[in-house]
């Protein structure tokens, strides 16, 4: 508590509706509007936006921004490595792995004996496609709460992948289409499929190619990947194709023989969401910490104060209070869950930017009507799904 004598946390990082701001250091972290200097935790579009003056981030995050927005996405850029510290007007900022996606970082900001860690999005479970989450002791921990409700306990991802591979064995004549967010989730799903011993080529929707190639070029082994666009329908029986979730219900999916549709997302834990997504094989795989992971991480940081962002803030804030921790929700407008922006809901979502290069060939009603009478369903495992007791605030992108 010694830091209280020297500096209040709010004097070091001021929460604003467009992100946390360090006035002394002259920067924002993951700002949702253009600013002079931005420190970016990772490449997802709600955290990494175009139009800032100067951007400080890991090489991978900068590359992902370049892939998405083009060369001139910022006035200038500066690369920082994990464990490296920069000093900005006397304030130090150090980047540490967040275990969320390739290049994702927590940013530890320190000044006059007060250390605040802005963790961005994170998960505390192993992921073959990125560096593991590193625990950074701090006075104030800024945590996400995308899955900040006790119902969210993510199952073993290997068991979810086993369901997919079982279905492929069960229905060798059918194509398997797996909806997964383009940045991070798709590559993790592919890596998990490889880890399970699947050696066949895996096919990619056009929107998946640049980032998957990028992961490969950075040493993440995804095995043999092929563009699906060159394939004949008849040759796609028994194959696995990764696509943006939105493509599952587009005319695009008609090129596949009697497809089994799967969707890899933490939201598949919620029975209503799994049903709403209209997929036959919900796979509960998330790149965010679940309720147990959030709580364990909060305790392990040793922080006496917790700031909670995007998601189910209230439950986690309440839980912190019961532990004697000072906690507050941050009302930052514009953070979402990356899966959320891509949810194949009949109501649609505002996001899905550039997710589907091959979108727009047919009307929504056409595509959704084909799901009214789905083909013979595989044994849909719903055991890992639960009902959500009530709607949390903020995260319902389609609302
Ligand atoms: Zn993210
Ligand atoms: Zn996020």
mmCIF file with all atom_site columns, N, CA and C in Angstrom, residues 156-204:
data_model
loop_
_atom_site.group_PDB
_atom_site.id
_atom_site.type_symbol
_atom_site.label_atom_id
_atom_site.label_alt_id
_atom_site.label_comp_id
_atom_site.label_asym_id
_atom_site.label_entity_id
_atom_site.label_seq_id
_atom_site.pdbx_PDB_ins_code
_atom_site.Cartn_x
_atom_site.Cartn_y
_atom_site.Cartn_z
_atom_site.occupancy
_atom_site.B_iso_or_equiv
_atom_site.pdbx_formal_charge
_atom_site.auth_seq_id
_atom_site.auth_comp_id
_atom_site.auth_asym_id
_atom_site.auth_atom_id
_atom_site.pdbx_PDB_model_num
ATOM 1   N N  . UNK A 1 156 ? -11.739 -28.757 -21.621 1.00 0.00 ? 156 UNK A N  1
ATOM 2   C CA . UNK A 1 156 ? -10.444 -29.055 -22.226 1.00 0.00 ? 156 UNK A CA 1
ATOM 3   C C  . UNK A 1 156 ? -10.549 -28.908 -23.752 1.00 0.00 ? 156 UNK A C  1
ATOM 4   N N  . UNK A 1 157 ? -9.766  -28.017 -24.339 1.00 0.00 ? 157 UNK A N  1
ATOM 5   C CA . UNK A 1 157 ? -9.881  -27.816 -25.803 1.00 0.00 ? 157 UNK A CA 1
ATOM 6   C C  . UNK A 1 157 ? -9.584  -29.084 -26.602 1.00 0.00 ? 157 UNK A C  1
ATOM 7   N N  . UNK A 1 158 ? -8.699  -29.932 -26.084 1.00 0.00 ? 158 UNK A N  1
ATOM 8   C CA . UNK A 1 158 ? -8.393  -31.179 -26.796 1.00 0.00 ? 158 UNK A CA 1
ATOM 9   C C  . UNK A 1 158 ? -9.635  -32.074 -26.891 1.00 0.00 ? 158 UNK A C  1
ATOM 10  N N  . UNK A 1 159 ? -10.454 -32.057 -25.846 1.00 0.00 ? 159 UNK A N  1
ATOM 11  C CA . UNK A 1 159 ? -11.682 -32.863 -25.862 1.00 0.00 ? 159 UNK A CA 1
ATOM 12  C C  . UNK A 1 159 ? -12.676 -32.299 -26.887 1.00 0.00 ? 159 UNK A C  1
ATOM 13  N N  . UNK A 1 160 ? -12.695 -30.984 -27.037 1.00 0.00 ? 160 UNK A N  1
ATOM 14  C CA . UNK A 1 160 ? -13.582 -30.378 -28.034 1.00 0.00 ? 160 UNK A CA 1
ATOM 15  C C  . UNK A 1 160 ? -13.128 -30.755 -29.449 1.00 0.00 ? 160 UNK A C  1
ATOM 16  N N  . UNK A 1 161 ? -11.813 -30.710 -29.673 1.00 0.00 ? 161 UNK A N  1
ATOM 17  C CA . UNK A 1 161 ? -11.271 -31.093 -30.980 1.00 0.00 ? 161 UNK A CA 1
ATOM 18  C C  . UNK A 1 161 ? -11.547 -32.573 -31.257 1.00 0.00 ? 161 UNK A C  1
ATOM 19  N N  . UNK A 1 162 ? -11.501 -33.395 -30.214 1.00 0.00 ? 162 UNK A N  1
ATOM 20  C CA . UNK A 1 162 ? -11.793 -34.828 -30.376 1.00 0.00 ? 162 UNK A CA 1
ATOM 21  C C  . UNK A 1 162 ? -13.215 -35.033 -30.896 1.00 0.00 ? 162 UNK A C  1
ATOM 22  N N  . UNK A 1 163 ? -14.159 -34.168 -30.470 1.00 0.00 ? 163 UNK A N  1
ATOM 23  C CA . UNK A 1 163 ? -15.535 -34.256 -30.973 1.00 0.00 ? 163 UNK A CA 1
ATOM 24  C C  . UNK A 1 163 ? -15.570 -34.015 -32.479 1.00 0.00 ? 163 UNK A C  1
ATOM 25  N N  . UNK A 1 164 ? -14.793 -33.014 -32.905 1.00 0.00 ? 164 UNK A N  1
ATOM 26  C CA . UNK A 1 164 ? -14.738 -32.703 -34.336 1.00 0.00 ? 164 UNK A CA 1
ATOM 27  C C  . UNK A 1 164 ? -14.166 -33.887 -35.120 1.00 0.00 ? 164 UNK A C  1
ATOM 28  N N  . UNK A 1 165 ? -13.050 -34.414 -34.643 1.00 0.00 ? 165 UNK A N  1
ATOM 29  C CA . UNK A 1 165 ? -12.394 -35.499 -35.378 1.00 0.00 ? 165 UNK A CA 1
ATOM 30  C C  . UNK A 1 165 ? -13.235 -36.775 -35.346 1.00 0.00 ? 165 UNK A C  1
ATOM 31  N N  . UNK A 1 166 ? -13.980 -36.965 -34.264 1.00 0.00 ? 166 UNK A N  1
ATOM 32  C CA . UNK A 1 166 ? -14.892 -38.104 -34.191 1.00 0.00 ? 166 UNK A CA 1
ATOM 33  C C  . UNK A 1 166 ? -15.975 -37.976 -35.269 1.00 0.00 ? 166 UNK A C  1
ATOM 34  N N  . UNK A 1 167 ? -16.480 -36.770 -35.419 1.00 0.00 ? 167 UNK A N  1
ATOM 35  C CA . UNK A 1 167 ? -17.509 -36.535 -36.428 1.00 0.00 ? 167 UNK A CA 1
ATOM 36  C C  . UNK A 1 167 ? -16.966 -36.774 -37.842 1.00 0.00 ? 167 UNK A C  1
ATOM 37  N N  . UNK A 1 168 ? -15.710 -36.377 -38.071 1.00 0.00 ? 168 UNK A N  1
ATOM 38  C CA . UNK A 1 168 ? -15.082 -36.605 -39.380 1.00 0.00 ? 168 UNK A CA 1
ATOM 39  C C  . UNK A 1 168 ? -14.988 -38.114 -39.658 1.00 0.00 ? 168 UNK A C  1
ATOM 40  N N  . UNK A 1 169 ? -14.671 -38.877 -38.644 1.00 0.00 ? 169 UNK A N  1
ATOM 41  C CA . UNK A 1 169 ? -14.604 -40.336 -38.790 1.00 0.00 ? 169 UNK A CA 1
ATOM 42  C C  . UNK A 1 169 ? -15.987 -40.918 -39.042 1.00 0.00 ? 169 UNK A C  1
ATOM 43  N N  . UNK A 1 170 ? -16.963 -40.356 -38.336 1.00 0.00 ? 170 UNK A N  1
ATOM 44  C CA . UNK A 1 170 ? -18.338 -40.862 -38.409 1.00 0.00 ? 170 UNK A CA 1
ATOM 45  C C  . UNK A 1 170 ? -19.000 -40.568 -39.751 1.00 0.00 ? 170 UNK A C  1
ATOM 46  N N  . UNK A 1 171 ? -18.648 -39.430 -40.339 1.00 0.00 ? 171 UNK A N  1
ATOM 47  C CA . UNK A 1 171 ? -19.279 -38.991 -41.588 1.00 0.00 ? 171 UNK A CA 1
ATOM 48  C C  . UNK A 1 171 ? -18.221 -38.719 -42.654 1.00 0.00 ? 171 UNK A C  1
ATOM 49  N N  . UNK A 1 172 ? -17.559 -39.780 -43.132 1.00 0.00 ? 172 UNK A N  1
ATOM 50  C CA . UNK A 1 172 ? -16.427 -39.590 -44.049 1.00 0.00 ? 172 UNK A CA 1
ATOM 51  C C  . UNK A 1 172 ? -16.844 -39.017 -45.409 1.00 0.00 ? 172 UNK A C  1
ATOM 52  N N  . UNK A 1 173 ? -18.127 -39.084 -45.727 1.00 0.00 ? 173 UNK A N  1
ATOM 53  C CA . UNK A 1 173 ? -18.568 -38.590 -47.035 1.00 0.00 ? 173 UNK A CA 1
ATOM 54  C C  . UNK A 1 173 ? -18.955 -37.109 -46.993 1.00 0.00 ? 173 UNK A C  1
ATOM 55  N N  . UNK A 1 174 ? -19.025 -36.578 -45.769 1.00 0.00 ? 174 UNK A N  1
ATOM 56  C CA . UNK A 1 174 ? -19.452 -35.185 -45.630 1.00 0.00 ? 174 UNK A CA 1
ATOM 57  C C  . UNK A 1 174 ? -18.260 -34.259 -45.391 1.00 0.00 ? 174 UNK A C  1
ATOM 58  N N  . UNK A 1 175 ? -18.422 -32.992 -45.826 1.00 0.00 ? 175 UNK A N  1
ATOM 59  C CA . UNK A 1 175 ? -17.393 -31.990 -45.515 1.00 0.00 ? 175 UNK A CA 1
ATOM 60  C C  . UNK A 1 175 ? -17.630 -31.464 -44.108 1.00 0.00 ? 175 UNK A C  1
ATOM 61  N N  . UNK A 1 176 ? -16.561 -31.092 -43.417 1.00 0.00 ? 176 UNK A N  1
ATOM 62  C CA . UNK A 1 176 ? -16.692 -30.453 -42.110 1.00 0.00 ? 176 UNK A CA 1
ATOM 63  C C  . UNK A 1 176 ? -16.231 -29.008 -42.207 1.00 0.00 ? 176 UNK A C  1
ATOM 64  N N  . UNK A 1 177 ? -17.150 -28.115 -41.880 1.00 0.00 ? 177 UNK A N  1
ATOM 65  C CA . UNK A 1 177 ? -16.873 -26.679 -41.940 1.00 0.00 ? 177 UNK A CA 1
ATOM 66  C C  . UNK A 1 177 ? -16.770 -26.152 -40.523 1.00 0.00 ? 177 UNK A C  1
ATOM 67  N N  . UNK A 1 178 ? -15.623 -25.574 -40.179 1.00 0.00 ? 178 UNK A N  1
ATOM 68  C CA . UNK A 1 178 ? -15.424 -25.075 -38.822 1.00 0.00 ? 178 UNK A CA 1
ATOM 69  C C  . UNK A 1 178 ? -15.332 -23.557 -38.846 1.00 0.00 ? 178 UNK A C  1
ATOM 70  N N  . UNK A 1 179 ? -16.336 -22.902 -38.274 1.00 0.00 ? 179 UNK A N  1
ATOM 71  C CA . UNK A 1 179 ? -16.289 -21.446 -38.145 1.00 0.00 ? 179 UNK A CA 1
ATOM 72  C C  . UNK A 1 179 ? -15.388 -21.075 -36.982 1.00 0.00 ? 179 UNK A C  1
ATOM 73  N N  . UNK A 1 180 ? -14.462 -20.161 -37.240 1.00 0.00 ? 180 UNK A N  1
ATOM 74  C CA . UNK A 1 180 ? -13.533 -19.733 -36.181 1.00 0.00 ? 180 UNK A CA 1
ATOM 75  C C  . UNK A 1 180 ? -13.057 -18.330 -36.517 1.00 0.00 ? 180 UNK A C  1
ATOM 76  N N  . UNK A 1 181 ? -12.882 -17.506 -35.504 1.00 0.00 ? 181 UNK A N  1
ATOM 77  C CA . UNK A 1 181 ? -12.438 -16.152 -35.761 1.00 0.00 ? 181 UNK A CA 1
ATOM 78  C C  . UNK A 1 181 ? -11.092 -16.167 -36.487 1.00 0.00 ? 181 UNK A C  1
ATOM 79  N N  . UNK A 1 182 ? -10.965 -15.244 -37.451 1.00 0.00 ? 182 UNK A N  1
ATOM 80  C CA . UNK A 1 182 ? -9.845  -15.256 -38.395 1.00 0.00 ? 182 UNK A CA 1
ATOM 81  C C  . UNK A 1 182 ? -8.477  -15.064 -37.751 1.00 0.00 ? 182 UNK A C  1
ATOM 82  N N  . UNK A 1 183 ? -8.425  -14.237 -36.709 1.00 0.00 ? 183 UNK A N  1
ATOM 83  C CA . UNK A 1 183 ? -7.131  -13.953 -36.062 1.00 0.00 ? 183 UNK A CA 1
ATOM 84  C C  . UNK A 1 183 ? -7.039  -14.699 -34.741 1.00 0.00 ? 183 UNK A C  1
ATOM 85  N N  . UNK A 1 184 ? -6.244  -15.727 -34.723 1.00 0.00 ? 184 UNK A N  1
ATOM 86  C CA . UNK A 1 184 ? -5.963  -16.397 -33.457 1.00 0.00 ? 184 UNK A CA 1
ATOM 87  C C  . UNK A 1 184 ? -6.735  -17.687 -33.272 1.00 0.00 ? 184 UNK A C  1
ATOM 88  N N  . UNK A 1 185 ? -8.057  -17.599 -33.252 1.00 0.00 ? 185 UNK A N  1
ATOM 89  C CA . UNK A 1 185 ? -8.858  -18.789 -32.999 1.00 0.00 ? 185 UNK A CA 1
ATOM 90  C C  . UNK A 1 185 ? -8.653  -19.823 -34.100 1.00 0.00 ? 185 UNK A C  1
ATOM 91  N N  . UNK A 1 186 ? -8.689  -19.369 -35.348 1.00 0.00 ? 186 UNK A N  1
ATOM 92  C CA . UNK A 1 186 ? -8.552  -20.299 -36.468 1.00 0.00 ? 186 UNK A CA 1
ATOM 93  C C  . UNK A 1 186 ? -7.213  -21.036 -36.392 1.00 0.00 ? 186 UNK A C  1
ATOM 94  N N  . UNK A 1 187 ? -6.141  -20.295 -36.135 1.00 0.00 ? 187 UNK A N  1
ATOM 95  C CA . UNK A 1 187 ? -4.815  -20.919 -36.101 1.00 0.00 ? 187 UNK A CA 1
ATOM 96  C C  . UNK A 1 187 ? -4.693  -21.848 -34.888 1.00 0.00 ? 187 UNK A C  1
ATOM 97  N N  . UNK A 1 188 ? -5.316  -21.474 -33.788 1.00 0.00 ? 188 UNK A N  1
ATOM 98  C CA . UNK A 1 188 ? -5.263  -22.342 -32.610 1.00 0.00 ? 188 UNK A CA 1
ATOM 99  C C  . UNK A 1 188 ? -6.027  -23.643 -32.874 1.00 0.00 ? 188 UNK A C  1
ATOM 100 N N  . UNK A 1 189 ? -7.189  -23.521 -33.512 1.00 0.00 ? 189 UNK A N  1
ATOM 101 C CA . UNK A 1 189 ? -7.975  -24.721 -33.826 1.00 0.00 ? 189 UNK A CA 1
ATOM 102 C C  . UNK A 1 189 ? -7.173  -25.647 -34.742 1.00 0.00 ? 189 UNK A C  1
ATOM 103 N N  . UNK A 1 190 ? -6.527  -25.066 -35.750 1.00 0.00 ? 190 UNK A N  1
ATOM 104 C CA . UNK A 1 190 ? -5.725  -25.890 -36.658 1.00 0.00 ? 190 UNK A CA 1
ATOM 105 C C  . UNK A 1 190 ? -4.589  -26.579 -35.882 1.00 0.00 ? 190 UNK A C  1
ATOM 106 N N  . UNK A 1 191 ? -3.909  -25.805 -35.035 1.00 0.00 ? 191 UNK A N  1
ATOM 107 C CA . UNK A 1 191 ? -2.798  -26.375 -34.258 1.00 0.00 ? 191 UNK A CA 1
ATOM 108 C C  . UNK A 1 191 ? -3.295  -27.495 -33.340 1.00 0.00 ? 191 UNK A C  1
ATOM 109 N N  . UNK A 1 192 ? -4.480  -27.328 -32.775 1.00 0.00 ? 192 UNK A N  1
ATOM 110 C CA . UNK A 1 192 ? -5.039  -28.368 -31.897 1.00 0.00 ? 192 UNK A CA 1
ATOM 111 C C  . UNK A 1 192 ? -5.413  -29.618 -32.694 1.00 0.00 ? 192 UNK A C  1
ATOM 112 N N  . UNK A 1 193 ? -5.922  -29.396 -33.918 1.00 0.00 ? 193 UNK A N  1
ATOM 113 C CA . UNK A 1 193 ? -6.243  -30.538 -34.785 1.00 0.00 ? 193 UNK A CA 1
ATOM 114 C C  . UNK A 1 193 ? -4.960  -31.317 -35.102 1.00 0.00 ? 193 UNK A C  1
ATOM 115 N N  . UNK A 1 194 ? -3.883  -30.585 -35.381 1.00 0.00 ? 194 UNK A N  1
ATOM 116 C CA . UNK A 1 194 ? -2.589  -31.235 -35.655 1.00 0.00 ? 194 UNK A CA 1
ATOM 117 C C  . UNK A 1 194 ? -2.079  -31.979 -34.423 1.00 0.00 ? 194 UNK A C  1
ATOM 118 N N  . UNK A 1 195 ? -2.236  -31.339 -33.268 1.00 0.00 ? 195 UNK A N  1
ATOM 119 C CA . UNK A 1 195 ? -1.780  -31.945 -32.013 1.00 0.00 ? 195 UNK A CA 1
ATOM 120 C C  . UNK A 1 195 ? -2.497  -33.267 -31.769 1.00 0.00 ? 195 UNK A C  1
ATOM 121 N N  . UNK A 1 196 ? -3.754  -33.345 -32.250 1.00 0.00 ? 196 UNK A N  1
ATOM 122 C CA . UNK A 1 196 ? -4.541  -34.567 -32.069 1.00 0.00 ? 196 UNK A CA 1
ATOM 123 C C  . UNK A 1 196 ? -4.133  -35.656 -33.066 1.00 0.00 ? 196 UNK A C  1
ATOM 124 N N  . UNK A 1 197 ? -3.207  -35.319 -33.965 1.00 0.00 ? 197 UNK A N  1
ATOM 125 C CA . UNK A 1 197 ? -2.676  -36.334 -34.865 1.00 0.00 ? 197 UNK A CA 1
ATOM 126 C C  . UNK A 1 197 ? -3.265  -36.341 -36.264 1.00 0.00 ? 197 UNK A C  1
ATOM 127 N N  . UNK A 1 198 ? -4.097  -35.363 -36.605 1.00 0.00 ? 198 UNK A N  1
ATOM 128 C CA . UNK A 1 198 ? -4.698  -35.291 -37.936 1.00 0.00 ? 198 UNK A CA 1
ATOM 129 C C  . UNK A 1 198 ? -3.655  -34.771 -38.923 1.00 0.00 ? 198 UNK A C  1
ATOM 130 N N  . UNK A 1 199 ? -3.364  -35.558 -39.960 1.00 0.00 ? 199 UNK A N  1
ATOM 131 C CA . UNK A 1 199 ? -2.264  -35.220 -40.871 1.00 0.00 ? 199 UNK A CA 1
ATOM 132 C C  . UNK A 1 199 ? -2.722  -34.774 -42.259 1.00 0.00 ? 199 UNK A C  1
ATOM 133 N N  . UNK A 1 200 ? -4.021  -34.887 -42.550 1.00 0.00 ? 200 UNK A N  1
ATOM 134 C CA . UNK A 1 200 ? -4.520  -34.538 -43.888 1.00 0.00 ? 200 UNK A CA 1
ATOM 135 C C  . UNK A 1 200 ? -4.388  -33.024 -44.101 1.00 0.00 ? 200 UNK A C  1
ATOM 136 N N  . UNK A 1 201 ? -4.416  -32.598 -45.377 1.00 0.00 ? 201 UNK A N  1
ATOM 137 C CA . UNK A 1 201 ? -4.433  -31.148 -45.608 1.00 0.00 ? 201 UNK A CA 1
ATOM 138 C C  . UNK A 1 201 ? -5.682  -30.535 -44.955 1.00 0.00 ? 201 UNK A C  1
ATOM 139 N N  . UNK A 1 202 ? -5.546  -29.322 -44.462 1.00 0.00 ? 202 UNK A N  1
ATOM 140 C CA . UNK A 1 202 ? -6.692  -28.587 -43.932 1.00 0.00 ? 202 UNK A CA 1
ATOM 141 C C  . UNK A 1 202 ? -6.956  -27.426 -44.894 1.00 0.00 ? 202 UNK A C  1
ATOM 142 N N  . UNK A 1 203 ? -8.247  -27.242 -45.229 1.00 0.00 ? 203 UNK A N  1
ATOM 143 C CA . UNK A 1 203 ? -8.605  -26.261 -46.244 1.00 0.00 ? 203 UNK A CA 1
ATOM 144 C C  . UNK A 1 203 ? -9.024  -24.941 -45.601 1.00 0.00 ? 203 UNK A C  1
ATOM 145 N N  . UNK A 1 204 ? -8.759  -23.851 -46.327 1.00 0.00 ? 204 UNK A N  1
ATOM 146 C CA . UNK A 1 204 ? -9.016  -22.515 -45.782 1.00 0.00 ? 204 UNK A CA 1
ATOM 147 C C  . UNK A 1 204 ? -9.910  -21.688 -46.682 1.00 0.00 ? 204 UNK A C  1
#
